Amino acid sequence: MYFLLANLSLIDVCLSSTTVPKIIKDLLNEYKVISFQGCMAQICFIHIIGGVEMVLLIAMAFDRCTAICKPLHYLKIMNSKICISFVITGWVTGVIHAMSQFLFVINLPFCGPNKVDSFYCDFPKIIKLACTDAVKFEFIVTANSGFMSMGTFFLLILSYSFILITVWKRSSGELSKAFVTLSAHITVVFLFFTPCMFLYVWPSPPPSIDKNLFIVDFAIIPALNPTIYTLRNKDTKVAIKRLSKKISYSRFC
């Protein structure tokens, strides 16, 4: 579990690093320019990292399902080989997911407008700048990224629902405890996939909504994920309580 969490935290840092530094640089400069090569590289990294994170979230759902439904077999099932296999599968999936769209977009003819009305480069925005009929390419992006996001989201929701139903059948009194345990995972799933589905299932959102979703997806969520999981840790809770007691004691003394 902690191995998967460590990889998820690393992925969150990488996801923010693909866009946020460029945004900060643009905010400090009058001319906001990105090269075609830089734009393509940014798109590739975003989709590779996004694919890895989806697989890691599936792996963590499988981890929780094993821990709650088969606790006696947990260490045997979730061994180091399985965890490493999940991470490798994530990177392979991410690369295939990104390259399957990149190979279509890189060869498009660009001969007209070159302004991207967004904080970052992405396939739907670049396709609109091409000097060709973009309908079929938009369909490819929607079919790939949109369906992948929706499919993974519903798979995760079904997995967590199965866990809760299994616990409820055993003992209704343990249902609330299981829900509290899974609340962090479910929260992260909703936070990650809601902006993704808006961006790729609805490929032409208004610029204001697109920019707000960018802030949520690339700045807020990567910072929230480690916080949400950390606050579920008992040692962290104890440390926070001790710190709050020390602060309150120092104020009154």
PDB file of N, CA and C in Angstrom, residues 15 22 25 27 33 40 46 64 74 80 91 98 100 125 142 158 162-163 174 189 193 204 234 239 241 244:
ATOM      1  N   LEU A  15       3.094  15.455 -12.494  1.00  0.00           N
ATOM      2  CA  LEU A  15       1.970  16.061 -13.203  1.00  0.00           C
ATOM      3  C   LEU A  15       1.979  17.575 -13.059  1.00  0.00           C
ATOM      4  N   LYS A  22       5.811  26.351 -16.241  1.00  0.00           N
ATOM      5  CA  LYS A  22       5.604  27.160 -17.453  1.00  0.00           C
ATOM      6  C   LYS A  22       4.564  28.247 -17.215  1.00  0.00           C
ATOM      7  N   LYS A  25       6.176  31.031 -15.269  1.00  0.00           N
ATOM      8  CA  LYS A  25       7.047  31.803 -16.166  1.00  0.00           C
ATOM      9  C   LYS A  25       6.228  32.741 -17.053  1.00  0.00           C
ATOM     10  N   LEU A  27       3.269  33.991 -16.420  1.00  0.00           N
ATOM     11  CA  LEU A  27       2.674  35.060 -15.616  1.00  0.00           C
ATOM     12  C   LEU A  27       3.663  36.190 -15.357  1.00  0.00           C
ATOM     13  N   VAL A  33       4.791  32.522 -24.794  1.00  0.00           N
ATOM     14  CA  VAL A  33       5.075  31.741 -26.002  1.00  0.00           C
ATOM     15  C   VAL A  33       5.580  30.360 -25.608  1.00  0.00           C
ATOM     16  N   MET A  40       4.276  19.835 -27.836  1.00  0.00           N
ATOM     17  CA  MET A  40       4.107  18.396 -28.040  1.00  0.00           C
ATOM     18  C   MET A  40       4.665  17.588 -26.864  1.00  0.00           C
ATOM     19  N   ILE A  46       1.834  14.895 -20.077  1.00  0.00           N
ATOM     20  CA  ILE A  46       0.543  14.957 -19.388  1.00  0.00           C
ATOM     21  C   ILE A  46      -0.211  13.646 -19.539  1.00  0.00           C
ATOM     22  N   ARG A  64      -7.129  -2.341  -1.547  1.00  0.00           N
ATOM     23  CA  ARG A  64      -8.149  -2.208  -0.495  1.00  0.00           C
ATOM     24  C   ARG A  64      -9.131  -3.376  -0.544  1.00  0.00           C
ATOM     25  N   TYR A  74      -3.727 -11.249   2.379  1.00  0.00           N
ATOM     26  CA  TYR A  74      -3.285  -9.949   1.859  1.00  0.00           C
ATOM     27  C   TYR A  74      -1.793  -9.945   1.520  1.00  0.00           C
ATOM     28  N   SER A  80       5.605  -7.814  -3.202  1.00  0.00           N
ATOM     29  CA  SER A  80       6.385  -6.771  -3.884  1.00  0.00           C
ATOM     30  C   SER A  80       6.352  -6.932  -5.403  1.00  0.00           C
ATOM     31  N   TRP A  91       3.107   2.551 -16.344  1.00  0.00           N
ATOM     32  CA  TRP A  91       3.962   3.304 -17.273  1.00  0.00           C
ATOM     33  C   TRP A  91       3.778   2.840 -18.714  1.00  0.00           C
ATOM     34  N   ALA A  98      -0.598   7.759 -24.595  1.00  0.00           N
ATOM     35  CA  ALA A  98      -0.121   9.039 -25.144  1.00  0.00           C
ATOM     36  C   ALA A  98       0.296   8.898 -26.605  1.00  0.00           C
ATOM     37  N   SER A 100      -0.570   6.700 -28.872  1.00  0.00           N
ATOM     38  CA  SER A 100      -1.658   6.379 -29.798  1.00  0.00           C
ATOM     39  C   SER A 100      -2.357   7.635 -30.303  1.00  0.00           C
ATOM     40  N   LYS A 125      -7.077  21.026 -27.996  1.00  0.00           N
ATOM     41  CA  LYS A 125      -6.767  22.426 -28.330  1.00  0.00           C
ATOM     42  C   LYS A 125      -5.869  22.524 -29.561  1.00  0.00           C
ATOM     43  N   THR A 142     -11.493  11.853 -28.083  1.00  0.00           N
ATOM     44  CA  THR A 142     -12.615  11.576 -27.185  1.00  0.00           C
ATOM     45  C   THR A 142     -12.731  10.087 -26.907  1.00  0.00           C
ATOM     46  N   LEU A 158     -17.374   0.852  -9.077  1.00  0.00           N
ATOM     47  CA  LEU A 158     -17.908  -0.503  -8.902  1.00  0.00           C
ATOM     48  C   LEU A 158     -17.066  -1.299  -7.905  1.00  0.00           C
ATOM     49  N   PHE A 162     -18.473  -2.746  -4.448  1.00  0.00           N
ATOM     50  CA  PHE A 162     -18.380  -4.178  -4.141  1.00  0.00           C
ATOM     51  C   PHE A 162     -17.791  -4.400  -2.749  1.00  0.00           C
ATOM     52  N   ILE A 163     -16.762  -3.614  -2.407  1.00  0.00           N
ATOM     53  CA  ILE A 163     -16.149  -3.737  -1.078  1.00  0.00           C
ATOM     54  C   ILE A 163     -17.162  -3.407   0.006  1.00  0.00           C
ATOM     55  N   GLU A 174     -20.013  -2.912  10.703  1.00  0.00           N
ATOM     56  CA  GLU A 174     -18.689  -2.590  10.172  1.00  0.00           C
ATOM     57  C   GLU A 174     -18.749  -1.738   8.905  1.00  0.00           C
ATOM     58  N   VAL A 189     -10.529   9.638  -6.097  1.00  0.00           N
ATOM     59  CA  VAL A 189     -11.068   9.198  -7.389  1.00  0.00           C
ATOM     60  C   VAL A 189     -11.969  10.277  -7.994  1.00  0.00           C
ATOM     61  N   PHE A 193     -10.984  12.307 -11.492  1.00  0.00           N
ATOM     62  CA  PHE A 193     -11.686  11.963 -12.726  1.00  0.00           C
ATOM     63  C   PHE A 193     -12.735  12.983 -13.149  1.00  0.00           C
ATOM     64  N   SER A 204     -14.852  20.846 -26.008  1.00  0.00           N
ATOM     65  CA  SER A 204     -14.837  22.280 -26.319  1.00  0.00           C
ATOM     66  C   SER A 204     -15.521  23.090 -25.220  1.00  0.00           C
ATOM     67  N   LYS A 234      -2.785   6.961  11.241  1.00  0.00           N
ATOM     68  CA  LYS A 234      -2.962   7.144  12.688  1.00  0.00           C
ATOM     69  C   LYS A 234      -1.815   7.929  13.301  1.00  0.00           C
ATOM     70  N   ALA A 239       0.346  12.906  15.766  1.00  0.00           N
ATOM     71  CA  ALA A 239       1.318  14.004  15.687  1.00  0.00           C
ATOM     72  C   ALA A 239       0.622  15.357  15.582  1.00  0.00           C
ATOM     73  N   LYS A 241      -2.409  16.087  16.705  1.00  0.00           N
ATOM     74  CA  LYS A 241      -3.018  16.378  18.007  1.00  0.00           C
ATOM     75  C   LYS A 241      -1.982  16.897  18.994  1.00  0.00           C
ATOM     76  N   SER A 244      -1.086  20.474  17.997  1.00  0.00           N
ATOM     77  CA  SER A 244      -2.146  21.429  18.341  1.00  0.00           C
ATOM     78  C   SER A 244      -2.197  21.689  19.838  1.00  0.00           C
TER      79      SER A 244
END
